[in-house]
Coordinates of C-alpha atoms and ligand atoms in Angstrom, one line a residue:
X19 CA -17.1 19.8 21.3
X20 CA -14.6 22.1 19.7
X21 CA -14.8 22.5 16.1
X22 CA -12.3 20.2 13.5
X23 CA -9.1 21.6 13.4
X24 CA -7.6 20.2 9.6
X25 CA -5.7 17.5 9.8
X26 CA -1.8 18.1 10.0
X27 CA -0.6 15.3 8.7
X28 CA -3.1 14.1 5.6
X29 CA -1.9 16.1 2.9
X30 CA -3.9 17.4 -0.3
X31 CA -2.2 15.2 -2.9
X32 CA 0.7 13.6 -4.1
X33 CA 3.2 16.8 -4.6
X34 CA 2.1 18.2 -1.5
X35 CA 3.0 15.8 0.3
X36 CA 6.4 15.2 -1.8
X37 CA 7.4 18.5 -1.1
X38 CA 6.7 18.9 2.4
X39 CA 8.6 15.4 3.6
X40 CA 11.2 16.0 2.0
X41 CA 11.3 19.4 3.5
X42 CA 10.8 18.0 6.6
X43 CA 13.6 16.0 5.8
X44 CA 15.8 18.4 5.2
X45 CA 15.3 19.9 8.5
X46 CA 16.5 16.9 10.5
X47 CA 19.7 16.3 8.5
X48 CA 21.6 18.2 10.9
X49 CA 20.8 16.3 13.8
X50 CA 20.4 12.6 12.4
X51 CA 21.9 12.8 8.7
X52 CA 20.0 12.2 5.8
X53 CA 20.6 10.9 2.5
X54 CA 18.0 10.8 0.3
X55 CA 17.8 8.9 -3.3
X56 CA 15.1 9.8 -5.9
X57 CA 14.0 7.9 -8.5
X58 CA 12.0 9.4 -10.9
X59 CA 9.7 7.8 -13.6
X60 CA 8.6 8.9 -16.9
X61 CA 5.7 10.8 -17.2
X62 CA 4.1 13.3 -14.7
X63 CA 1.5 14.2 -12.3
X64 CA -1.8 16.2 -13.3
X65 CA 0.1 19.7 -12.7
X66 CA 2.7 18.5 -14.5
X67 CA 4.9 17.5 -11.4
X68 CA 7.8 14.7 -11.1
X69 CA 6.8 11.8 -10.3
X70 CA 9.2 9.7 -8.6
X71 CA 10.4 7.1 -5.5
X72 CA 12.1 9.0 -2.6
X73 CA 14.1 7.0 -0.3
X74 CA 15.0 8.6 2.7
X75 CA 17.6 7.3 5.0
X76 CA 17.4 9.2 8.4
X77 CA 20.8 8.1 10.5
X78 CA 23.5 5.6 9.4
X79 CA 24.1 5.6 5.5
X80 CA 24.5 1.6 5.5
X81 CA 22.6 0.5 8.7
X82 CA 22.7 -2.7 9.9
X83 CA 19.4 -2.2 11.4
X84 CA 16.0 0.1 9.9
X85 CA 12.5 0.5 10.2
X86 CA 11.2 1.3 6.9
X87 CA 7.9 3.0 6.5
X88 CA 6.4 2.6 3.0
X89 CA 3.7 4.4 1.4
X90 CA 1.6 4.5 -1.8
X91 CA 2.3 1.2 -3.3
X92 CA -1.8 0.9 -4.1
X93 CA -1.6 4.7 -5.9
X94 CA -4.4 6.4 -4.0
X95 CA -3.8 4.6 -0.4
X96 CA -0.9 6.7 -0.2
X97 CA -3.1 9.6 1.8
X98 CA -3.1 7.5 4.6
X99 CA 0.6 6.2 4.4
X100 CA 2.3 9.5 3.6
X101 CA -0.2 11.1 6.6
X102 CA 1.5 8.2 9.1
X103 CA 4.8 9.1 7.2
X104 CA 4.3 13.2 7.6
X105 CA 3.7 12.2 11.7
X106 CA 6.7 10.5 12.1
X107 CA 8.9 13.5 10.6
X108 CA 7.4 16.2 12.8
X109 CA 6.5 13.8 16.2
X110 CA 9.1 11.3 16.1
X111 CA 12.0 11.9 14.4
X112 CA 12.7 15.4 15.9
X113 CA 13.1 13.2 19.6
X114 CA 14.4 10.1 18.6
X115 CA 18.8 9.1 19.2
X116 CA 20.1 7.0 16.6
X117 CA 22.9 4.5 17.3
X118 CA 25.6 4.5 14.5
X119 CA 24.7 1.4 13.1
X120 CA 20.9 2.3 12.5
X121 CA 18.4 4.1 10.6
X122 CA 15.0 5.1 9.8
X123 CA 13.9 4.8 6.4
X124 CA 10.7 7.0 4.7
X125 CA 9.7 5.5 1.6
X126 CA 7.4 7.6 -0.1
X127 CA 5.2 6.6 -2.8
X128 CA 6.1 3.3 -3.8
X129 CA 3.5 4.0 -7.1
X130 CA 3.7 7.9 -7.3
X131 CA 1.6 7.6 -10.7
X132 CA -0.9 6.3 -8.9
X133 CA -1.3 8.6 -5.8
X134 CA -1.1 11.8 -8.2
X135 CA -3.4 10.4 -10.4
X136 CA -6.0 8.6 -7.7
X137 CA -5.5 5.5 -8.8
X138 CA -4.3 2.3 -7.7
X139 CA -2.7 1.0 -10.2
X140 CA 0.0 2.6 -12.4
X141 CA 0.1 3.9 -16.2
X142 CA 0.2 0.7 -17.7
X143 CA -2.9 -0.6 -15.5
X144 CA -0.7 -2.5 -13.3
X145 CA -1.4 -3.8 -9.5
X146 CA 2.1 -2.8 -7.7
X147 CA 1.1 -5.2 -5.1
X148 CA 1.0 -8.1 -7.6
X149 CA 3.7 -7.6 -9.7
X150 CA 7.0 -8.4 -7.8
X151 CA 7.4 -11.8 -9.5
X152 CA 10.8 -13.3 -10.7
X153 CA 8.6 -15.1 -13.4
X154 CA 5.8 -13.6 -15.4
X155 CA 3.3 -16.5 -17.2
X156 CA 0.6 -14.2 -19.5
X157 CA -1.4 -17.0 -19.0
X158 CA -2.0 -17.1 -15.4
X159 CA -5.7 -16.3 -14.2
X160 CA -8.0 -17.9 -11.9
X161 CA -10.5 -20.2 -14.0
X162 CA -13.2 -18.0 -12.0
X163 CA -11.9 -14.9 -12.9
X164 CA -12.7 -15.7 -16.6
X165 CA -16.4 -17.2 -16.0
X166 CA -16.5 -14.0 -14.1
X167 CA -14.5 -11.6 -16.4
X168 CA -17.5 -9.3 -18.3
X169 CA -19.2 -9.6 -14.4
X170 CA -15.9 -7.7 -13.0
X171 CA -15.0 -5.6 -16.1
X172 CA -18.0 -4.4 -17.7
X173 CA -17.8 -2.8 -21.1
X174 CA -20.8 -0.4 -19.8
X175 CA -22.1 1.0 -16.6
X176 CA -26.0 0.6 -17.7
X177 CA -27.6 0.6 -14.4
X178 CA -30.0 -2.2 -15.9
X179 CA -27.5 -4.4 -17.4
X180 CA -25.5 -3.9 -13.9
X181 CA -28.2 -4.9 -11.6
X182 CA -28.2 -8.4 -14.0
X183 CA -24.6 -8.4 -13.4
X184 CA -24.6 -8.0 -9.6
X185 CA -27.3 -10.5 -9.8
X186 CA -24.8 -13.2 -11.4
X187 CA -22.1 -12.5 -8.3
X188 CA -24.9 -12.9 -5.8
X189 CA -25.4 -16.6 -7.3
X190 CA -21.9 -16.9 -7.6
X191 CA -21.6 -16.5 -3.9
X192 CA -24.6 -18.1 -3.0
X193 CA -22.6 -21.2 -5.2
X194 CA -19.5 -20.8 -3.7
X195 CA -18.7 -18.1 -0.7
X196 CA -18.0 -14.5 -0.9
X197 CA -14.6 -15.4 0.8
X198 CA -13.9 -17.3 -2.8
X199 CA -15.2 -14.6 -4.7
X200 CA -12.8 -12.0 -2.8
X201 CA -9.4 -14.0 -4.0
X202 CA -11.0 -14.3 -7.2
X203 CA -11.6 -10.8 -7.8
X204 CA -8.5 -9.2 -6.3
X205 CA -6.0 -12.3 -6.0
X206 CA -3.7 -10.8 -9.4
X207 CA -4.3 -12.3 -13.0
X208 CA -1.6 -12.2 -15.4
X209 CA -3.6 -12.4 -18.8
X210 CA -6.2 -9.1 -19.6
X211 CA -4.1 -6.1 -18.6
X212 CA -7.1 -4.1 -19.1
X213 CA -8.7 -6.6 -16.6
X214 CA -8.9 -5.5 -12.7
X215 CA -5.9 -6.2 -10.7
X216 CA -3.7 -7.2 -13.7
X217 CA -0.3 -8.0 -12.2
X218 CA 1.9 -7.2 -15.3
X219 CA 3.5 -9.3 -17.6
X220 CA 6.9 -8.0 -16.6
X221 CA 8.3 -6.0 -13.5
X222 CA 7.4 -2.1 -13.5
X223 CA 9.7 0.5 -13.7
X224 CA 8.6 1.5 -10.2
X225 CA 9.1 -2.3 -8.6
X226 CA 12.4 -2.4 -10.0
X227 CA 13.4 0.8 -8.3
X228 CA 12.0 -0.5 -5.0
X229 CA 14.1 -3.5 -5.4
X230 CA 17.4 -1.6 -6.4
X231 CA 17.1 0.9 -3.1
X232 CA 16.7 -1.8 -1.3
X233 CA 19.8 -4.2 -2.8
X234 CA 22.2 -1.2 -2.6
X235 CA 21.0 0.7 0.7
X236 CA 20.4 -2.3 2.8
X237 CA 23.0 -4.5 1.8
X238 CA 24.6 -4.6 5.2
X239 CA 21.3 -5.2 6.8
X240 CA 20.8 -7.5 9.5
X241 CA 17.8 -6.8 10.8
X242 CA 15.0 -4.8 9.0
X243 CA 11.5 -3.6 10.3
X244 CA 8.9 -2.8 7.3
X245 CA 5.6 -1.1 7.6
X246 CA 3.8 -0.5 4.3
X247 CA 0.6 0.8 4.6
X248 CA -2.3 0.5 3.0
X249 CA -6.3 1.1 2.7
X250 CA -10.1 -0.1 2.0
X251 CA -10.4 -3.7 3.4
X252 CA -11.9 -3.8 6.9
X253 CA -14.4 -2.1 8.7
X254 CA -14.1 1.9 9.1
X255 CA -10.8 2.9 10.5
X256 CA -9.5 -0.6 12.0
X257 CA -6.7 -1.8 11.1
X258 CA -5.2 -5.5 10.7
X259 CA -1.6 -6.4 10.2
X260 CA -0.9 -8.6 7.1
X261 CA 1.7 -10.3 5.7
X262 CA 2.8 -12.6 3.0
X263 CA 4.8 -15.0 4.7
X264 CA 3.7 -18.0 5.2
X265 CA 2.1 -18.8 8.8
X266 CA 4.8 -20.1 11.3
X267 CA 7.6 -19.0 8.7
X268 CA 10.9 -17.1 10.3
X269 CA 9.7 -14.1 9.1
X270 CA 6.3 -14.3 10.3
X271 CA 7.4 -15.4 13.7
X272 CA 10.0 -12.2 13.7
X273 CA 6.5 -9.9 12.8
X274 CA 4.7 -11.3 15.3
X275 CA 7.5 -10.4 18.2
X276 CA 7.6 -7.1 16.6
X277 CA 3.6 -6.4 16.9
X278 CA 2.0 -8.4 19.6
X279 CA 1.0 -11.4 17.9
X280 CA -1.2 -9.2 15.6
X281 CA 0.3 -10.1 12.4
X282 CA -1.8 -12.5 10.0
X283 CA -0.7 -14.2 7.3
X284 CA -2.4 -14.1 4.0
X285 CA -1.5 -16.8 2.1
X286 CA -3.2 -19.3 4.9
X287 CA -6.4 -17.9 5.4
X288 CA -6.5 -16.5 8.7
X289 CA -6.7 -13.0 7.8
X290 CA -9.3 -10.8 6.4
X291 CA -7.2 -10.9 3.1
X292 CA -7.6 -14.2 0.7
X293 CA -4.3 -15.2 -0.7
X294 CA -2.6 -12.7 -3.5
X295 CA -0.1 -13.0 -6.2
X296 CA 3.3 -10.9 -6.5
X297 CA 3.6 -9.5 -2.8
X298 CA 5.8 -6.6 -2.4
X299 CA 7.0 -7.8 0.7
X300 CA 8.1 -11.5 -1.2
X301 CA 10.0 -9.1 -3.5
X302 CA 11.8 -7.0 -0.5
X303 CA 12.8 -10.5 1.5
X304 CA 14.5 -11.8 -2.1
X305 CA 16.1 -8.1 -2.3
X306 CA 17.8 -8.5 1.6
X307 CA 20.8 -10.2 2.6
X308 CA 20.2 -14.1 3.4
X309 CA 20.8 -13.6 6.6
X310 CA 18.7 -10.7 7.6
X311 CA 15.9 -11.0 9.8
X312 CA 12.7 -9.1 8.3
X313 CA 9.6 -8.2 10.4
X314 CA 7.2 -7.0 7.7
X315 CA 3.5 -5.9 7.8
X316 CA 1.2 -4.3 5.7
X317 CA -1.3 -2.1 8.2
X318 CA -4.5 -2.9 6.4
X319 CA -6.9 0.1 7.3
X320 CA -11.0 -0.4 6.7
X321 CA -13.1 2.3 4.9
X322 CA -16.5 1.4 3.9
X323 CA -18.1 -2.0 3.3
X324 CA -16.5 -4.0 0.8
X325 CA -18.7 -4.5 -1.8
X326 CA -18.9 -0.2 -1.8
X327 CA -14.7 -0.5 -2.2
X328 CA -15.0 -3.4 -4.8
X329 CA -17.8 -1.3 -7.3
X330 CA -15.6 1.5 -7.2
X331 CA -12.3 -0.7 -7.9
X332 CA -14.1 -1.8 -11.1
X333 CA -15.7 1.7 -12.0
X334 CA -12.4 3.4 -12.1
X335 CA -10.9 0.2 -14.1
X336 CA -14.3 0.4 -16.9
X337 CA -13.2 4.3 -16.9
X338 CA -9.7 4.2 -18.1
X339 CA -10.5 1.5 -20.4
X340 CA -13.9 2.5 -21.9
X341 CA -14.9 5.9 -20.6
X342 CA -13.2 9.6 -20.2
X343 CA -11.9 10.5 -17.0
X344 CA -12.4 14.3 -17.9
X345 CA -16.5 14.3 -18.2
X346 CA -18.7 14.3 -15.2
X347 CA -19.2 10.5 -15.1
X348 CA -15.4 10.2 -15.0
X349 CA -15.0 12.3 -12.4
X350 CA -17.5 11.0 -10.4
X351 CA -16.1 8.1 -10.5
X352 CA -12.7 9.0 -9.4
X353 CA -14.5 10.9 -6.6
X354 CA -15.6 7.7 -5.3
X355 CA -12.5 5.8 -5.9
X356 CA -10.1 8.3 -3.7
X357 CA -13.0 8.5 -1.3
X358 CA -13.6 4.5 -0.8
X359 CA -9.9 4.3 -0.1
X360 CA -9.1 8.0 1.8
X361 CA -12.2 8.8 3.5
X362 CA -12.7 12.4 4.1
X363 CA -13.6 11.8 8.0
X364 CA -11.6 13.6 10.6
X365 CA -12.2 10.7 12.9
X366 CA -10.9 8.3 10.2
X367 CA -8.0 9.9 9.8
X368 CA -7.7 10.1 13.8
X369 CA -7.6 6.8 14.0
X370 CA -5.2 6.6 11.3
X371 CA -2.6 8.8 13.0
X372 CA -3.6 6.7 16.7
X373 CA -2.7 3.4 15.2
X374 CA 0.2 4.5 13.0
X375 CA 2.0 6.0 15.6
X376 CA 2.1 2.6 17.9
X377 CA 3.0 0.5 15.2
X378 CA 5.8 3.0 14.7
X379 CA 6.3 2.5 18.3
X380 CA 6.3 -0.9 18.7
X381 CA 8.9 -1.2 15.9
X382 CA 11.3 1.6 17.0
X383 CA 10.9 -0.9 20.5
X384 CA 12.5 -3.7 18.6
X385 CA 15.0 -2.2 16.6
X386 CA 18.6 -2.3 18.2
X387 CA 20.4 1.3 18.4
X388 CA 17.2 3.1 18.6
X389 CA 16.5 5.4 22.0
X390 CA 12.9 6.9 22.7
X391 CA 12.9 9.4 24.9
X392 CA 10.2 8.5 27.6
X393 CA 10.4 5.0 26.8
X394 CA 11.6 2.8 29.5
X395 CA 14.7 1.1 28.6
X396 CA 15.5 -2.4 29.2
X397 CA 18.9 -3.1 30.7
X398 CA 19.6 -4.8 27.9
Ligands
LIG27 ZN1 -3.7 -1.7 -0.9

């Protein structure tokens, strides 16, 4: 066995990982063009660094056709997105002939605040992946999710009272399934935003960005190819393709061609996700031309069991709304967070990279204009 050589493409955090795509970037220009539009939020990273949505159009400025490859949109998750992201600039890109009327698209950190700060959610405790909504109702919550509410946001971490509390979900399962108490806990409620996974009670600054780079860069679109990857539900480095279409939809149909039938919908049960609120991918198909066909999945990649993933969803949520992130409990906690969701496992993040790069492939195969060198060619 030779000894671990780092990983390449997993990058140390947040501006790291900024700075080196878009550096990357820059290096390809000359060969495929590039334009690139930043947004940037208010507020800042932990070293005081921008934080902000990079959009970066590799080929034709308004293509008919793209693969976009989105990262970051839970905060944290965005190790594993930017590392599939960081591949594709130094592996694929460099060998890869665009036609004029397409484009490949790298999306970075679709919740920068999060990924700089290791959370999921952004400053204002808000669930990215809940909150694209037309149509916000404060009231919204799952009758459950109340009965359950002290149960999933503690207002202390006393290991005595939290063995009483774990108790309560055990009969709560034992009542109902832990499938139910899944989409309870992590379908989106609308009414405690310091609650876990509060979907906002309007869109984000960062959602509406999304939405505007979409509207004005792929206006022309006719066909678009969306990857938007994300982490902790599964078993250790797997991966299952989600979307939120509905099963047998156009768009559901379209994924499946893309990825081999892999592609399961959430919102009917069949995949390891319960159905969930405010889908960024809802928000991207309203955002599209009517007539464009959309192939969207979110890779889903597994980490550690999920009851591990869930305690440290809610630790981190009872420390930015009861404790202090700066004393050693604090940062214990966001230890655990950024490793339930970004394992530090060279084989994890193998199988990361393995994955990522035939999904890319697979997409790049059903994208018109594209040429892969070494890829047979139809004769189309
Ligand atoms: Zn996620």
């Amino acid at each position: 066995m030779t000894a671990a050589l780092p990983d390449p493409f997993f990058q140390p955090s947040y501006v790291v990982s900024r700075e080196r795509l878009l550096e990357a970037g820059h290096l390809l220009a000359a060969r495929l063009g590039l334009t690139v539009d930043s947004r940037a939020l208010a507020g800042h990273g932990p070293a005081g660094e921008t934080l902000a949505l990079d959009f970066m159009i590799f080929g034709a400025r308004r293509p008919r056709h793209a693969l976009v490859i989105s990262s970051g949109t839970h905060g944290v998750e965005g190790y594993a997105g930017s590392a599939i992201q960081h591949y594709v600039a130094s592996r694929i890109l460099p060998r890869l002939a665009l036609g004029p009327d397409t484009a490949i698209i790298l999306q970075h950190a679709n919740n920068p605040f999060g990924f700089a700060w290791s959370r999921r959610v952004n400053e204002g405790n808000v669930d990215y992946n809940r909150n694209f909504l037309e149509q916000f109702d404060p009231q919204k919550v799952a009758p459950d999710y109340e009965l359950l509410y002290d149960t999933l946001n503690p207002p202390d971490l006393d290991p005595g009272r939290e063995a009483g509390r774990w108790e309560e979900v055990q009969r709560f399962i034992d009542r109902t399934s832990l499938r139910h108490f899944q989409q309870v806990a992590v379908e989106g409620q609308y009414k405690y935003p310091q609650g876990m996974q509060f979907g906002g009670h309007a869109p984000q600054a960062g959602t509406r960005h999304l939405l505007a780079l979409v509207a004005e860069h792929l206006a022309a679109a006719e066909t678009v190819v969306w990857l938007d990857v994300h982490t902790g539900l599964g078993e250790f480095g797997a991966c299952e393709l989600i979307t939120g279409a509905a099963a047998g939809s156009a768009s559901h149909l379209f994924s499946q061609e893309v990825w081999n039938g892999a592609v399961k919908s959430a919102s009917s049960g069949e995949s390891l996700s319960t159905p969930l609120n405010g889908l960024l991918d809802r928000g991207v198909a309203a955002a599209l031309p009517e007539q464009c066909r959309l192939a969207f999945a979110y890779p889903e990649f597994g980490t550690y069991p999920m009851e591990r993933v869930l305690r440290a969803f809610r630790a981190d949520n009872w420390l930015h709304v009861h404790g202090d992130p700066r004393d050693s409990t604090g940062k214990a906690i966001s230890a655990e967070l950024l490793e339930a969701l970004n394992p530090d496992n060279a084989r994890w993040r193998r199988m990361i990279i393995e994955r990522g790069a035939q999904l890319v492939d697979q997409a790049l195969a059903h994208l018109p204009g594209v040429t892969r060198p070494g890829a047979h060619r139809s004769a189309a």
